[in-house]
């Protein structure tokens, strides 16, 4: 909690100190996010597997120039990646070959929070520039909730496995690059982000025997996102 307050106070002081700068800007971007590391793994025998599919990345930010090349920004970010039915079918199909099974999901992998982002601007021409940036901050997350139903082909009896949605927080870091283009007073950009973090949470639910379980999970998660955005100069 102390780290969160330090981050918020530092961000507030940064925005206040440079709020009179005439070149300050706001931006919005959205694009595809591709899960990496444990988040994308689809092994039913590995409790760290996230079974995440490609999803959505949305970000709203505020940028403050500190010099000709350097700037500091704050942003609210969100990543949403559904539970992958394709990965589920591939993995559980091998394990439950003598049973018919079904999957019902209620929530996606949801990650969101606030970050600080220093960046370095490299002009490439009159209407083109290139940004390189790093980010760090605070993100909260929710894991998917799902129910697996297995029906034996021999006895025709059914069992269910329920994985509850769980939550936690992390302090990730990521790197990115952006190409900015100005046409007819329209400021568009294309960028790519790489994020990684280590998370831990208590996994809860009921097993195949309808017994409650709870155990700690440690995962390395990551995202590669490609986005299209628009900048507004304030």
Tab-separated table of N, CA, C and O in Angstrom, residues 27-37 56-60 75-79 115 117-119 131-135 173-179 189-196 222-229:
chain	number	residue	atom	x	y	z
A	27	UNK	N	-3.963	11.387	-24.860
A	27	UNK	CA	-4.070	10.427	-25.959
A	27	UNK	C	-4.982	9.266	-25.572
A	27	UNK	O	-5.222	8.992	-24.393
A	28	UNK	N	-5.468	8.608	-26.584
A	28	UNK	CA	-6.258	7.386	-26.431
A	28	UNK	C	-5.747	6.372	-27.433
A	28	UNK	O	-5.479	6.718	-28.593
A	29	UNK	N	-5.587	5.138	-26.982
A	29	UNK	CA	-5.185	4.090	-27.912
A	29	UNK	C	-5.882	2.783	-27.562
A	29	UNK	O	-6.269	2.548	-26.409
A	30	UNK	N	-6.052	1.946	-28.572
A	30	UNK	CA	-6.683	0.636	-28.383
A	30	UNK	C	-6.111	-0.321	-29.428
A	30	UNK	O	-5.716	0.094	-30.524
A	31	UNK	N	-6.067	-1.584	-29.068
A	31	UNK	CA	-5.534	-2.568	-30.003
A	31	UNK	C	-5.639	-3.977	-29.473
A	31	UNK	O	-6.337	-4.247	-28.490
A	32	UNK	N	-4.939	-4.879	-30.119
A	32	UNK	CA	-4.935	-6.288	-29.750
A	32	UNK	C	-3.849	-6.568	-28.723
A	32	UNK	O	-2.748	-6.018	-28.810
A	33	UNK	N	-4.157	-7.418	-27.742
A	33	UNK	CA	-3.153	-7.867	-26.780
A	33	UNK	C	-2.988	-9.377	-26.909
A	33	UNK	O	-3.979	-10.116	-26.983
A	34	UNK	N	-1.751	-9.816	-26.941
A	34	UNK	CA	-1.418	-11.234	-27.071
A	34	UNK	C	-0.765	-11.695	-25.768
A	34	UNK	O	0.272	-11.161	-25.366
A	35	UNK	N	-1.355	-12.663	-25.075
A	35	UNK	CA	-0.805	-13.120	-23.788
A	35	UNK	C	0.511	-13.860	-23.967
A	35	UNK	O	0.732	-14.530	-24.986
A	36	UNK	N	1.377	-13.758	-22.951
A	36	UNK	CA	2.691	-14.386	-22.990
A	36	UNK	C	2.940	-15.148	-21.688
A	36	UNK	O	2.236	-14.970	-20.702
A	37	UNK	N	3.955	-15.994	-21.713
A	37	UNK	CA	4.441	-16.730	-20.545
A	37	UNK	C	3.324	-17.618	-19.955
A	37	UNK	O	2.577	-18.245	-20.716
A	56	UNK	N	-8.055	-7.582	-25.773
A	56	UNK	CA	-8.120	-6.145	-26.006
A	56	UNK	C	-7.201	-5.391	-25.057
A	56	UNK	O	-7.078	-5.736	-23.884
A	57	UNK	N	-6.565	-4.347	-25.583
A	57	UNK	CA	-5.777	-3.422	-24.766
A	57	UNK	C	-6.312	-2.019	-25.011
A	57	UNK	O	-6.448	-1.581	-26.161
A	58	UNK	N	-6.628	-1.287	-23.929
A	58	UNK	CA	-7.110	0.091	-24.016
A	58	UNK	C	-6.297	0.944	-23.055
A	58	UNK	O	-6.000	0.520	-21.929
A	59	UNK	N	-5.935	2.150	-23.497
A	59	UNK	CA	-5.145	3.034	-22.647
A	59	UNK	C	-5.520	4.486	-22.892
A	59	UNK	O	-5.701	4.912	-24.041
A	60	UNK	N	-5.667	5.241	-21.813
A	60	UNK	CA	-5.904	6.685	-21.871
A	60	UNK	C	-4.797	7.352	-21.076
A	60	UNK	O	-4.563	6.988	-19.910
A	75	UNK	N	-0.887	7.215	-17.199
A	75	UNK	CA	-1.887	6.548	-18.019
A	75	UNK	C	-2.705	5.570	-17.190
A	75	UNK	O	-2.225	4.994	-16.214
A	76	UNK	N	-3.959	5.408	-17.602
A	76	UNK	CA	-4.822	4.346	-17.089
A	76	UNK	C	-4.879	3.262	-18.164
A	76	UNK	O	-5.145	3.563	-19.339
A	77	UNK	N	-4.593	2.028	-17.788
A	77	UNK	CA	-4.497	0.951	-18.765
A	77	UNK	C	-5.455	-0.196	-18.411
A	77	UNK	O	-5.823	-0.387	-17.251
A	78	UNK	N	-5.829	-0.936	-19.445
A	78	UNK	CA	-6.687	-2.110	-19.257
A	78	UNK	C	-6.333	-3.171	-20.292
A	78	UNK	O	-6.148	-2.857	-21.473
A	79	UNK	N	-6.238	-4.424	-19.814
A	79	UNK	CA	-6.080	-5.579	-20.688
A	79	UNK	C	-7.205	-6.568	-20.371
A	79	UNK	O	-7.443	-6.876	-19.199
A	115	UNK	N	-0.179	3.885	-14.342
A	115	UNK	CA	1.260	3.764	-14.554
A	115	UNK	C	1.872	5.133	-14.816
A	115	UNK	O	1.191	6.073	-15.247
A	117	UNK	N	5.091	6.956	-17.040
A	117	UNK	CA	5.786	6.577	-18.269
A	117	UNK	C	6.715	7.680	-18.762
A	117	UNK	O	6.278	8.617	-19.434
A	118	UNK	N	8.008	7.627	-18.449
A	118	UNK	CA	8.963	8.533	-19.093
A	118	UNK	C	9.219	8.071	-20.530
A	118	UNK	O	9.245	6.866	-20.809
A	119	UNK	N	9.364	9.033	-21.449
A	119	UNK	CA	9.659	8.633	-22.820
A	119	UNK	C	10.662	9.568	-23.467
A	119	UNK	O	10.916	10.679	-22.987
A	131	UNK	N	8.874	7.589	-30.662
A	131	UNK	CA	8.979	7.573	-29.199
A	131	UNK	C	9.497	6.220	-28.728
A	131	UNK	O	9.105	5.170	-29.241
A	132	UNK	N	10.346	6.264	-27.715
A	132	UNK	CA	10.756	5.054	-26.988
A	132	UNK	C	10.433	5.297	-25.526
A	132	UNK	O	10.791	6.342	-24.977
A	133	UNK	N	9.752	4.384	-24.859
A	133	UNK	CA	9.333	4.641	-23.487
A	133	UNK	C	9.374	3.378	-22.628
A	133	UNK	O	9.374	2.247	-23.121
A	134	UNK	N	9.427	3.629	-21.331
A	134	UNK	CA	9.339	2.574	-20.331
A	134	UNK	C	8.229	2.957	-19.359
A	134	UNK	O	7.938	4.141	-19.176
A	135	UNK	N	7.615	1.971	-18.734
A	135	UNK	CA	6.509	2.251	-17.816
A	135	UNK	C	6.612	1.360	-16.582
A	135	UNK	O	7.156	0.259	-16.629
A	173	UNK	N	6.335	-3.862	-15.044
A	173	UNK	CA	7.076	-2.902	-15.854
A	173	UNK	C	6.928	-3.309	-17.306
A	173	UNK	O	6.657	-4.477	-17.615
A	174	UNK	N	7.038	-2.345	-18.189
A	174	UNK	CA	7.011	-2.680	-19.607
A	174	UNK	C	7.698	-1.626	-20.437
A	174	UNK	O	8.028	-0.542	-19.971
A	175	UNK	N	7.939	-2.003	-21.689
A	175	UNK	CA	8.638	-1.158	-22.637
A	175	UNK	C	7.791	-1.028	-23.893
A	175	UNK	O	6.978	-1.902	-24.202
A	176	UNK	N	7.980	0.067	-24.610
A	176	UNK	CA	7.201	0.258	-25.816
A	176	UNK	C	7.868	1.220	-26.770
A	176	UNK	O	8.830	1.926	-26.429
A	177	UNK	N	7.342	1.246	-27.985
A	177	UNK	CA	7.816	2.173	-28.995
A	177	UNK	C	6.633	2.664	-29.806
A	177	UNK	O	5.634	1.947	-29.949
A	178	UNK	N	6.727	3.894	-30.307
A	178	UNK	CA	5.586	4.523	-30.973
A	178	UNK	C	6.062	5.349	-32.156
A	178	UNK	O	7.068	6.058	-32.081
A	179	UNK	N	5.315	5.267	-33.265
A	179	UNK	CA	5.546	6.116	-34.422
A	179	UNK	C	4.381	7.093	-34.545
A	179	UNK	O	3.218	6.675	-34.603
A	189	UNK	N	-1.018	7.743	-34.200
A	189	UNK	CA	0.199	6.991	-33.917
A	189	UNK	C	-0.087	5.494	-33.895
A	189	UNK	O	-1.210	5.052	-33.671
A	190	UNK	N	0.957	4.759	-34.158
A	190	UNK	CA	0.940	3.301	-34.078
A	190	UNK	C	2.017	2.891	-33.100
A	190	UNK	O	3.157	3.361	-33.204
A	191	UNK	N	1.678	2.041	-32.126
A	191	UNK	CA	2.698	1.637	-31.159
A	191	UNK	C	2.579	0.165	-30.795
A	191	UNK	O	1.599	-0.506	-31.124
A	192	UNK	N	3.621	-0.307	-30.122
A	192	UNK	CA	3.676	-1.688	-29.631
A	192	UNK	C	4.203	-1.666	-28.209
A	192	UNK	O	5.150	-0.933	-27.897
A	193	UNK	N	3.573	-2.449	-27.320
A	193	UNK	CA	3.957	-2.517	-25.909
A	193	UNK	C	4.292	-3.946	-25.513
A	193	UNK	O	3.630	-4.896	-25.966
A	194	UNK	N	5.285	-4.081	-24.650
A	194	UNK	CA	5.606	-5.361	-24.031
A	194	UNK	C	5.545	-5.195	-22.527
A	194	UNK	O	6.247	-4.351	-21.956
A	195	UNK	N	4.687	-5.944	-21.858
A	195	UNK	CA	4.504	-5.863	-20.404
A	195	UNK	C	4.801	-7.216	-19.781
A	195	UNK	O	4.448	-8.267	-20.344
A	196	UNK	N	5.417	-7.184	-18.607
A	196	UNK	CA	5.621	-8.417	-17.862
A	196	UNK	C	5.519	-8.141	-16.362
A	196	UNK	O	5.826	-7.036	-15.902
A	222	UNK	N	2.457	-11.865	-19.041
A	222	UNK	CA	2.993	-10.887	-19.976
A	222	UNK	C	2.011	-10.616	-21.098
A	222	UNK	O	1.101	-11.419	-21.360
A	223	UNK	N	2.185	-9.470	-21.725
A	223	UNK	CA	1.363	-9.095	-22.874
A	223	UNK	C	2.246	-8.442	-23.932
A	223	UNK	O	3.147	-7.662	-23.614
A	224	UNK	N	1.949	-8.736	-25.179
A	224	UNK	CA	2.470	-7.990	-26.317
A	224	UNK	C	1.257	-7.380	-27.004
A	224	UNK	O	0.345	-8.100	-27.407
A	225	UNK	N	1.207	-6.054	-27.092
A	225	UNK	CA	0.044	-5.396	-27.687
A	225	UNK	C	0.464	-4.501	-28.835
A	225	UNK	O	1.541	-3.904	-28.826
A	226	UNK	N	-0.398	-4.432	-29.832
A	226	UNK	CA	-0.218	-3.553	-30.975
A	226	UNK	C	-1.432	-2.642	-31.047
A	226	UNK	O	-2.566	-3.127	-31.064
A	227	UNK	N	-1.206	-1.315	-31.075
A	227	UNK	CA	-2.299	-0.361	-30.889
A	227	UNK	C	-2.275	0.757	-31.920
A	227	UNK	O	-1.219	1.145	-32.438
A	228	UNK	N	-3.451	1.304	-32.165
A	228	UNK	CA	-3.615	2.514	-32.972
A	228	UNK	C	-4.172	3.587	-32.050
A	228	UNK	O	-5.105	3.320	-31.262
A	229	UNK	N	-3.620	4.812	-32.109
A	229	UNK	CA	-4.040	5.830	-31.171
A	229	UNK	C	-4.170	7.208	-31.789
A	229	UNK	O	-3.793	7.439	-32.948
